[in-house]
Tab-separated table of C-alpha atoms in Angstrom:
chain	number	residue	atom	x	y	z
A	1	UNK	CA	47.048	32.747	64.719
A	2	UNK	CA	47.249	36.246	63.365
A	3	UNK	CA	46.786	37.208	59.333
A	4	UNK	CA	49.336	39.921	57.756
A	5	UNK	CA	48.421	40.919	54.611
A	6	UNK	CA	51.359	42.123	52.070
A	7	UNK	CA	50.993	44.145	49.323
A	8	UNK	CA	52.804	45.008	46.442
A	9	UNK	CA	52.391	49.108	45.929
A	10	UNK	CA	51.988	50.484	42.101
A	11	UNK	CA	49.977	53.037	40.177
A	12	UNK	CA	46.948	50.187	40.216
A	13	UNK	CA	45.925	50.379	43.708
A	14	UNK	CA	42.318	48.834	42.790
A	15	UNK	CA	43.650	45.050	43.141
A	16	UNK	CA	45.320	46.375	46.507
A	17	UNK	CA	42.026	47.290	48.445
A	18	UNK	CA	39.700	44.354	46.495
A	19	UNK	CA	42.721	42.104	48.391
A	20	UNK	CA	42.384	43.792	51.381
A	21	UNK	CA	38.453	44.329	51.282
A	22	UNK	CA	38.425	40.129	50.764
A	23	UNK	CA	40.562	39.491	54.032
A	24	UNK	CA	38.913	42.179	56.198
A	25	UNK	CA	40.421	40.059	59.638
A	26	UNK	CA	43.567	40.523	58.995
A	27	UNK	CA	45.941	41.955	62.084
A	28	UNK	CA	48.734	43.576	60.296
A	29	UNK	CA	49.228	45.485	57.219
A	30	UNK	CA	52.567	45.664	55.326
A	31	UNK	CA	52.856	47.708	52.373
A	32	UNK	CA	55.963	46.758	49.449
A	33	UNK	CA	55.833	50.534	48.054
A	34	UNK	CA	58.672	52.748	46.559
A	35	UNK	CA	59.926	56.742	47.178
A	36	UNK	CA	57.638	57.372	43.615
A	37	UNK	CA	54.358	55.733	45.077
A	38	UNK	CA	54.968	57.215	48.504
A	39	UNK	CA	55.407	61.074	46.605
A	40	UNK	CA	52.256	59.836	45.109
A	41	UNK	CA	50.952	58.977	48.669
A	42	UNK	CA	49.447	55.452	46.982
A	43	UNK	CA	49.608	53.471	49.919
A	44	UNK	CA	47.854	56.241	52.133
A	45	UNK	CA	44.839	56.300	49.198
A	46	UNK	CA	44.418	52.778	49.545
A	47	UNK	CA	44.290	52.282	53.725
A	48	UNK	CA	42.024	55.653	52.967
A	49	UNK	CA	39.536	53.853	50.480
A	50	UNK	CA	39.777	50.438	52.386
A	51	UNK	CA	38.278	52.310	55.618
A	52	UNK	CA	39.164	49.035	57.687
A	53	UNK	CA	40.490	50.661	61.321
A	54	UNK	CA	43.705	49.265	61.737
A	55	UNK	CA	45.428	51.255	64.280
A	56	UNK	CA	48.746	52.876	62.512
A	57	UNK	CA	51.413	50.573	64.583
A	58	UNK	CA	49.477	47.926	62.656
A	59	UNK	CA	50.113	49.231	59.089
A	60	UNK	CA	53.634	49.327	58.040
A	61	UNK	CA	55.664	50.268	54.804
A	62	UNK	CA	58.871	48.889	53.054
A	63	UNK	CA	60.174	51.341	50.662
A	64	UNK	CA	62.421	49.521	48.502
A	65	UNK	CA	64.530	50.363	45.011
A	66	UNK	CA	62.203	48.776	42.059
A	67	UNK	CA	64.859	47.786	39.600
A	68	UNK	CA	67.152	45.607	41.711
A	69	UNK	CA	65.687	41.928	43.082
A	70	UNK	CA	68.578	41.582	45.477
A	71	UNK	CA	67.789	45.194	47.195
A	72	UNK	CA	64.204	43.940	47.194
A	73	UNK	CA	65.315	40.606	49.052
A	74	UNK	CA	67.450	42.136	51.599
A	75	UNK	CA	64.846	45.004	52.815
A	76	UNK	CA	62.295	42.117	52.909
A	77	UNK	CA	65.393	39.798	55.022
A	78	UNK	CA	65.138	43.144	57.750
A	79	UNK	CA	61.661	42.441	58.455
A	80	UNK	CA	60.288	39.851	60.910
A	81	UNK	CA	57.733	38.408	59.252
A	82	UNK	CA	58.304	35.092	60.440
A	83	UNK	CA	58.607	35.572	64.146
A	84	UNK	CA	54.871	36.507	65.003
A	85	UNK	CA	53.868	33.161	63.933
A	86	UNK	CA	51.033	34.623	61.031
A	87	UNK	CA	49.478	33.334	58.494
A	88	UNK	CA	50.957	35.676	55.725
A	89	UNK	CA	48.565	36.542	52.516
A	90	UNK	CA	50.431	38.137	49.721
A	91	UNK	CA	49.346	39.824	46.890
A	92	UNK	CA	51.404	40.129	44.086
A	93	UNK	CA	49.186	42.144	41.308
A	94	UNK	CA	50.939	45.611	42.131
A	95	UNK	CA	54.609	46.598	42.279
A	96	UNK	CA	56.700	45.932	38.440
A	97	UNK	CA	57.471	42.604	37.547
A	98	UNK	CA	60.930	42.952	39.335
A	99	UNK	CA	59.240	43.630	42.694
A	100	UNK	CA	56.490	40.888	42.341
A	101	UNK	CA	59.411	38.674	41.355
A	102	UNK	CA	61.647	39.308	44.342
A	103	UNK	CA	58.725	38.907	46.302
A	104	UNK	CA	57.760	35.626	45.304
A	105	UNK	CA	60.612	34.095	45.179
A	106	UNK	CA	61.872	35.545	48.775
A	107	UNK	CA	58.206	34.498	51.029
A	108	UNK	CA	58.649	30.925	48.919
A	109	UNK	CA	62.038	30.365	50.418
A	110	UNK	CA	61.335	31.494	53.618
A	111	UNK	CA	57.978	29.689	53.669
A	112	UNK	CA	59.707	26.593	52.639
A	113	UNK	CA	62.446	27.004	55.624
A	114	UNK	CA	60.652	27.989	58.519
A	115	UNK	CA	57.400	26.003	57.315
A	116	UNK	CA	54.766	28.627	58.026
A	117	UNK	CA	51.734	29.192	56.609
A	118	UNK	CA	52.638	31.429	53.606
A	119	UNK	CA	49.722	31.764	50.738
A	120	UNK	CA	50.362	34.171	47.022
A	121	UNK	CA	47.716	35.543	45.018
A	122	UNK	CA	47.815	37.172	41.760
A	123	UNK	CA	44.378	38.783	40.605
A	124	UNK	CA	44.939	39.207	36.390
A	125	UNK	CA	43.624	42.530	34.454
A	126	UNK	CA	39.905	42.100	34.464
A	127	UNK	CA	39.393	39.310	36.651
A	128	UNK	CA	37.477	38.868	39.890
A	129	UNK	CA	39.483	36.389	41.143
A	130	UNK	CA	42.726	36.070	42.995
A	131	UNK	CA	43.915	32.821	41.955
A	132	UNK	CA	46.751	31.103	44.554
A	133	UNK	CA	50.061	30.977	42.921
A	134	UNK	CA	52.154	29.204	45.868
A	135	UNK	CA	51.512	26.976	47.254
A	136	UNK	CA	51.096	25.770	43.790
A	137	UNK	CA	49.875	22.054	44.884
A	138	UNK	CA	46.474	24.283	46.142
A	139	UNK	CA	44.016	25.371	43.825
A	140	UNK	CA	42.321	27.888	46.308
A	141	UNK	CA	41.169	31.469	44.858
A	142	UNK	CA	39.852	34.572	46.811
A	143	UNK	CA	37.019	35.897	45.111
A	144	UNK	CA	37.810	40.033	45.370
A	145	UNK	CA	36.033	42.380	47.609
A	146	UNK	CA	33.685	44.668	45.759
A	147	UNK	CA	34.157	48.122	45.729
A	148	UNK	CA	31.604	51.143	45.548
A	149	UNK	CA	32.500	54.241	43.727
A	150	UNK	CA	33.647	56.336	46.331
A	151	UNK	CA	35.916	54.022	47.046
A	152	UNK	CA	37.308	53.511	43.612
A	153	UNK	CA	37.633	57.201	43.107
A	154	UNK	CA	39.591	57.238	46.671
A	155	UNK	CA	41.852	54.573	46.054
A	156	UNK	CA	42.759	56.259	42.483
A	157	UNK	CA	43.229	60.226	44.352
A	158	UNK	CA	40.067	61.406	43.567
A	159	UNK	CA	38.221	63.498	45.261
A	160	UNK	CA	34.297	64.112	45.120
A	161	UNK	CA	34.410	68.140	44.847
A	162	UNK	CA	30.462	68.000	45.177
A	163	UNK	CA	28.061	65.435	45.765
A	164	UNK	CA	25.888	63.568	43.014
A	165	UNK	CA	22.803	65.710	41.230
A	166	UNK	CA	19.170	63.647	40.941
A	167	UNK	CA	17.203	63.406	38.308
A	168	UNK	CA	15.122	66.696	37.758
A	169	UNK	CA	12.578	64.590	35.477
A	170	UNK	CA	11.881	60.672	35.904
A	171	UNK	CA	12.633	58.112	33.662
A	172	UNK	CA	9.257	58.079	31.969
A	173	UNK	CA	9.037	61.869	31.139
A	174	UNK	CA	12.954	62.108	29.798
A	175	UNK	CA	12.146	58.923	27.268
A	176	UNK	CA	9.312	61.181	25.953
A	177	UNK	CA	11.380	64.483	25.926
A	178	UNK	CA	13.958	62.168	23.254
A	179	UNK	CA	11.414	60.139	21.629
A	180	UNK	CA	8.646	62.882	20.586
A	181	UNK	CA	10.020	66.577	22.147
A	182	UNK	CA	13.456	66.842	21.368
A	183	UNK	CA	13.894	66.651	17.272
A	184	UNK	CA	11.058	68.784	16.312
A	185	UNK	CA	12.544	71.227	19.144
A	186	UNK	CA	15.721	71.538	18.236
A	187	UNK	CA	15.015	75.276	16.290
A	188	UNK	CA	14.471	76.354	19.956
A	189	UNK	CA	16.936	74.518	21.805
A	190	UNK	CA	19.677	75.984	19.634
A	191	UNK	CA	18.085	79.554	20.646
A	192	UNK	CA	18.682	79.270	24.427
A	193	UNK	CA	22.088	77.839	23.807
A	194	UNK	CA	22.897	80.941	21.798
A	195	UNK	CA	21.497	82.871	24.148
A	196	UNK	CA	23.252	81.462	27.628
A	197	UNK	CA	26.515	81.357	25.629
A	198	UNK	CA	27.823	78.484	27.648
A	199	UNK	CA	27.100	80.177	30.960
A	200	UNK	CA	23.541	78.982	32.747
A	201	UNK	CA	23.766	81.982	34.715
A	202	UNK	CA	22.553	83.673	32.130
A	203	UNK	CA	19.497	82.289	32.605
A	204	UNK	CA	18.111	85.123	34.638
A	205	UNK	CA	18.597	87.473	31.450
A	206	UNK	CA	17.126	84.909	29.117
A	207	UNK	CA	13.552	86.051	28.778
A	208	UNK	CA	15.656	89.887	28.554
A	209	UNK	CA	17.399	88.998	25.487
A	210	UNK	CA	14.760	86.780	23.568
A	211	UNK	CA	12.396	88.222	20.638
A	212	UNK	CA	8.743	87.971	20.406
A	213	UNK	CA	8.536	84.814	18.503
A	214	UNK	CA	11.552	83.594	20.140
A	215	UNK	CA	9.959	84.154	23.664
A	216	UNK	CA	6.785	82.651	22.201
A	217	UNK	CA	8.743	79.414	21.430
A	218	UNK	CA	10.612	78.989	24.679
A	219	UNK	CA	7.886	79.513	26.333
A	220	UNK	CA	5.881	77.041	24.807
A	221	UNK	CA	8.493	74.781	25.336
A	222	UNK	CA	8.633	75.208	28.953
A	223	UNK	CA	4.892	74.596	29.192
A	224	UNK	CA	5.345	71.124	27.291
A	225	UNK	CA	7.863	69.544	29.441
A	226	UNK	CA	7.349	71.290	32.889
A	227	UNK	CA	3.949	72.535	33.069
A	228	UNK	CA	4.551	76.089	33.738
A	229	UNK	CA	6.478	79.111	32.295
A	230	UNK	CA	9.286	79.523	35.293
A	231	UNK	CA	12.574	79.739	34.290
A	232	UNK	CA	14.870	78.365	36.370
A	233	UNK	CA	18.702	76.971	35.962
A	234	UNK	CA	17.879	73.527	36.082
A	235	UNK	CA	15.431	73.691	34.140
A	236	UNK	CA	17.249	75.547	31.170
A	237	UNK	CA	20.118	73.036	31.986
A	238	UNK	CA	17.635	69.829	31.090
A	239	UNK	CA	16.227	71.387	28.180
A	240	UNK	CA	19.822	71.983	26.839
A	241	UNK	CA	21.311	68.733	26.957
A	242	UNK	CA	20.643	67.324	30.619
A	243	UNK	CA	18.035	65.244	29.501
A	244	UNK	CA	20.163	63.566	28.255
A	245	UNK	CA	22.601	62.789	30.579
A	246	UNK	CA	19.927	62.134	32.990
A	247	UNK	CA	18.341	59.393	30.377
A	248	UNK	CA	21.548	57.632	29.908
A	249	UNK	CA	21.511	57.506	33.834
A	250	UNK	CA	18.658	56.113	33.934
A	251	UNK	CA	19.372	53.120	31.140
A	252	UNK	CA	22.251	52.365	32.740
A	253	UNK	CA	21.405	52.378	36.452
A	254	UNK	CA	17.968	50.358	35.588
A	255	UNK	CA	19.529	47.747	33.205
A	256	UNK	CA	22.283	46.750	35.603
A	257	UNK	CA	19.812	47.328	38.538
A	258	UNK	CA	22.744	49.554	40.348
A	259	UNK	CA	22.202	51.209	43.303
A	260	UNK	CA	23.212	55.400	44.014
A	261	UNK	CA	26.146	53.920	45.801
A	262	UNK	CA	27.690	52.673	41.893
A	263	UNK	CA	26.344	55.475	39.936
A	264	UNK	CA	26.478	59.203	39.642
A	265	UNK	CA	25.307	61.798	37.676
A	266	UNK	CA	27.163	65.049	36.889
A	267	UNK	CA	29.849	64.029	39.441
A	268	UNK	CA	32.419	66.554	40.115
A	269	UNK	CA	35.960	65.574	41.031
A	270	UNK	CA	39.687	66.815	41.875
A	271	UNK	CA	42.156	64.521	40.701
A	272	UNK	CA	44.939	65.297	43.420
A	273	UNK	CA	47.610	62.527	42.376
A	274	UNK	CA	50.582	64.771	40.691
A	275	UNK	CA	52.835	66.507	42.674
A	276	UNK	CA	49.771	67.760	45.190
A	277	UNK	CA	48.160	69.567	41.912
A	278	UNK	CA	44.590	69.075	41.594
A	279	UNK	CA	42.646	69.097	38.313
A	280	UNK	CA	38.689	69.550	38.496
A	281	UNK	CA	36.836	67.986	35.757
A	282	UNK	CA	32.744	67.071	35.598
A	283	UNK	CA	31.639	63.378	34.417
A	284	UNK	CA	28.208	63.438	32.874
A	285	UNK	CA	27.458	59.552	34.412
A	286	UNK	CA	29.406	57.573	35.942
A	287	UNK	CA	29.396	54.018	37.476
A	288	UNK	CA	31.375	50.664	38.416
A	289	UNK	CA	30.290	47.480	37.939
A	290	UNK	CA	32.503	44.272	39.153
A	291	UNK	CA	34.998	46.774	40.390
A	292	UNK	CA	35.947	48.317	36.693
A	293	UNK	CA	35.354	51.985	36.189
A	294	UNK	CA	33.077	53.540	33.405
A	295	UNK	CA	32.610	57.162	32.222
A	296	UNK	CA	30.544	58.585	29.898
A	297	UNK	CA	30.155	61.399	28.222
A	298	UNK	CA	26.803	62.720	26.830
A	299	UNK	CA	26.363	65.220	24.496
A	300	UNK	CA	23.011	66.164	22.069
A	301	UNK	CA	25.175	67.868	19.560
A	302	UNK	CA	28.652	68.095	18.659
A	303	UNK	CA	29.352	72.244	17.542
A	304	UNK	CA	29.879	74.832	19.690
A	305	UNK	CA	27.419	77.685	19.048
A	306	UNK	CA	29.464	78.961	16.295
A	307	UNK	CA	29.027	75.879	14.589
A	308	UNK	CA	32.769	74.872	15.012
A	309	UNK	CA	33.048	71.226	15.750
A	310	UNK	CA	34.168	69.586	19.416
A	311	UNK	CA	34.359	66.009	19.121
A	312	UNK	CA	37.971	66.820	18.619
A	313	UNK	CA	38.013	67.907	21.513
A	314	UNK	CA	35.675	65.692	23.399
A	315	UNK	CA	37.885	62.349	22.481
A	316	UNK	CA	40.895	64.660	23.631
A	317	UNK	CA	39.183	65.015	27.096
A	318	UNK	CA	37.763	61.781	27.509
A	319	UNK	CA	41.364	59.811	26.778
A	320	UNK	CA	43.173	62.311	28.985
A	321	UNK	CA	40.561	61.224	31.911
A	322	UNK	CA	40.626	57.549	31.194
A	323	UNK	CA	44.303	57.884	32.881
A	324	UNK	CA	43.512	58.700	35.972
A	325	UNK	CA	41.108	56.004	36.319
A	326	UNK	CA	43.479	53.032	35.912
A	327	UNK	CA	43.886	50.097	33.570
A	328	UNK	CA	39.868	49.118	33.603
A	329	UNK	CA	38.818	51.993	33.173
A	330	UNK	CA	35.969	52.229	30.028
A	331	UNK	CA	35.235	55.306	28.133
A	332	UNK	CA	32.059	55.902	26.115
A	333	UNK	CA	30.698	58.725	23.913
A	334	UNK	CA	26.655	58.518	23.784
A	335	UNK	CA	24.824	60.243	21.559
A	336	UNK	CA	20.881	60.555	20.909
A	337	UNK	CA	21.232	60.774	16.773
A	338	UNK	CA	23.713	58.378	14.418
A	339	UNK	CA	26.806	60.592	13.860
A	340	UNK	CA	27.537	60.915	10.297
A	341	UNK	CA	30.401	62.500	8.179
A	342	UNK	CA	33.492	62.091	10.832
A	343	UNK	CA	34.636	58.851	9.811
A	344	UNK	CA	38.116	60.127	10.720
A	345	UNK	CA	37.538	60.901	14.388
A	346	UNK	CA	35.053	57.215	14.709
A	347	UNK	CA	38.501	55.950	13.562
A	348	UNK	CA	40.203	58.540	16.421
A	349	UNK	CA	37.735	56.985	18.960
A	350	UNK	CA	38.531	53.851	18.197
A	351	UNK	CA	42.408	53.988	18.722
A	352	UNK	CA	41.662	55.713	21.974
A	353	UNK	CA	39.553	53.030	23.240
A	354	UNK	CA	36.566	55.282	23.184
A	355	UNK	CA	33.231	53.462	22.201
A	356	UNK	CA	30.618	55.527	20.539
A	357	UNK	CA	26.853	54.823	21.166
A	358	UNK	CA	24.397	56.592	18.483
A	359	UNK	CA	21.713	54.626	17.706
A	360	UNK	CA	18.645	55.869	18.291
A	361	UNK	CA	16.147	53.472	18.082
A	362	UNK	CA	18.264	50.947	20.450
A	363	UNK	CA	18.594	53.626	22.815
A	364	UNK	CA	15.303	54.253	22.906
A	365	UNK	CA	14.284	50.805	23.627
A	366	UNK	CA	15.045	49.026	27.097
A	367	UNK	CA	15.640	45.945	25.763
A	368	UNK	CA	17.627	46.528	22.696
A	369	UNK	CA	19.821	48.650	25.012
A	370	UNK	CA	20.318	45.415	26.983
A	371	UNK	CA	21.148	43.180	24.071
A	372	UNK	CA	23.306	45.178	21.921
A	373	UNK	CA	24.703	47.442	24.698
A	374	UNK	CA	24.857	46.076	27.765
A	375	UNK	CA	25.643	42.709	26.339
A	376	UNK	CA	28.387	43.514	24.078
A	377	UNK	CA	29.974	45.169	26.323
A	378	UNK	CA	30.059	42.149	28.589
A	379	UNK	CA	27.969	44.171	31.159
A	380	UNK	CA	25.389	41.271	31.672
């Protein structure tokens, strides 16, 4: 006996593939979508990140009107789903509560009549498992295919516009550059900064436009952390704030033990969802874990070389990206000092579902990280 697999079409298109992922045998697709989700191409982003080959005369869609149960019923009446003789999955996470309604109610009926073997699932916000709502007698659950990044970002639109950057430094060298480098450096961090003005191009004009003493410095610096007086765009990049982002990498990808298929660092991506539009934005770290979605943002100061602050603008960015990234989708702000005086925006952060991580001395401490991070935050 065959397996068709039915699926309810929304905006979420996560609980979609984890279904699919789960019942990888299945024969025959059919996709319960609408005219919005197919201008959003949602159902071709999901067969996309599921990468199962089904070939096309397999995968089929019913495009229905959302708001009325009885249009619902009657599209679902036109299709034969009861005379192959399958065993029919359904998964009623996506669609709107109308369309999971009409659904449930029509394959019970039907089920009921013709006495097939008809099983619904429902997988709730945050959980791993799709627990059987009909029959309701069975107690069965499907525990959800796991997804890797690529295929989260895939089934959400997004494209990877280039691929992952390593680690310039390891893990070992970037705790020393925070714990004993960075502080008592910060005089001549803030003088490259001034002096790239945002653009680490400018890198190859750097030792140009530096002073004596300020050439001195940077030099000096160079020789601490790299051994030698080359300048070079990555390197200029680390000692302005990549260290950073490449230590919160590393905490994160060594505390939950991930592999480079569930984390990336400096990740650029095109979010091609609306209308065919694509917007490019660059995520400092990012990483999934039990098929949720978590960005982070890393920065080692928060003024623009004018000394105007950005965190207004950071917690602008980072709740406009948390959209894209569905309803799991965490946001965090890390930062290697406590920050003090901007009460208002912690409160701003807060409301946006932005958590801010600023304590040094956990951060700097494997363990503590684990505890009061990873831990809290229902990581481990």
């Amino acid at each position: 006996m065959g397996k068709t697999i039915v699926s309810l079409v929304s905006d979420q298109t996560i609980p979609n593939v984890m279904f699919i992922k789960a019942n990888g045998d299945a024969e025959r697709l059919v996709f319960i979508t609408t005219e919005e989700m197919e201008k959003k191409q949602r159902t071709d982003w999901i067969l996309k990140s599921v990468g199962i080959k089904i070939p096309p005369d397999k995968v089929e869609k019913i495009i229905v009107s959302e708001q009325s149960i009885s249009e619902i019923q009657r599209k679902l009446r036109e299709y034969p789903f009861f005379d192959r003789n399958a065993e029919i999955l359904v998964n009623l996470t996506g669609g709107n509560k109308i369309m999971s309604l009409a659904a449930y109610e029509f394959f019970k009926e039907k089920s009921l009549q013709n006495q097939n073997i008809t099983k619904m699932y429902y997988l709730n916000v945050g959980g791993d498992k799709f627990d059987m709502v009909f029959p309701s007698e069975q107690k069965n659950c499907i525990c959800s295919g796991h997804c890797n990044l690529k295929e989260y970002l895939t089934a959400y639109s997004i494209e990877e516009e280039k691929t992952e950057k390593l680690p310039i430094m390891k893990f070992e060298k970037t705790w020393e550059f925070y714990s004993k480098i960075f502080e008592p450096e910060r005089n001549t961090i803030k003088i490259i900064l001034k002096k790239i003005n945002g653009n680490f191009d400018n890198y190859k004009k750097l030792q140009e436009q530096l002073s004596g003493n300020e050439k001195k410095d940077v030099f000096r610096l160079l020789k601490k952390v790299f051994g030698d007086f080359e300048f070079t765009k990555p390197k200029i990049k680390y000692l302005t704030g990549g260290w950073f982002e490449e230590y919160i990498y590393f905490l994160i990808k060594r505390g939950l033990k991930l592999n480079n298929e569930q984390i990336c660092l400096n990740l650029e991506i095109k979010d091609k969802s609306v209308s065919g539009k694509a917007a490019s934005n660059e995520i400092d770290v990012i990483f999934i874990h039990k098929n949720k979605i978590n960005i982070i943002e890393c920065k080692t100061g928060l003024k623009d070389i004018s000394g105007k602050s950005i965190l207004g603008d950071v917690l602008y960015k980072q709740s406009a990206l948390r959209k894209s990234f569905g309803l799991t989708a965490k946001n965090f702000l890390f930062l290697p000092n406590v920050l003090s005086g901007n009460e208002r925006q912690k409160e701003r952060a807060e409301v946006y579902g932005i958590g801010i991580v600023d304590n040094r001395e956990m951060l700097l401490d494997e363990d503590r990280f684990r505890s009061e991070f990873l831990k809290k935050n229902k990581f481990v």
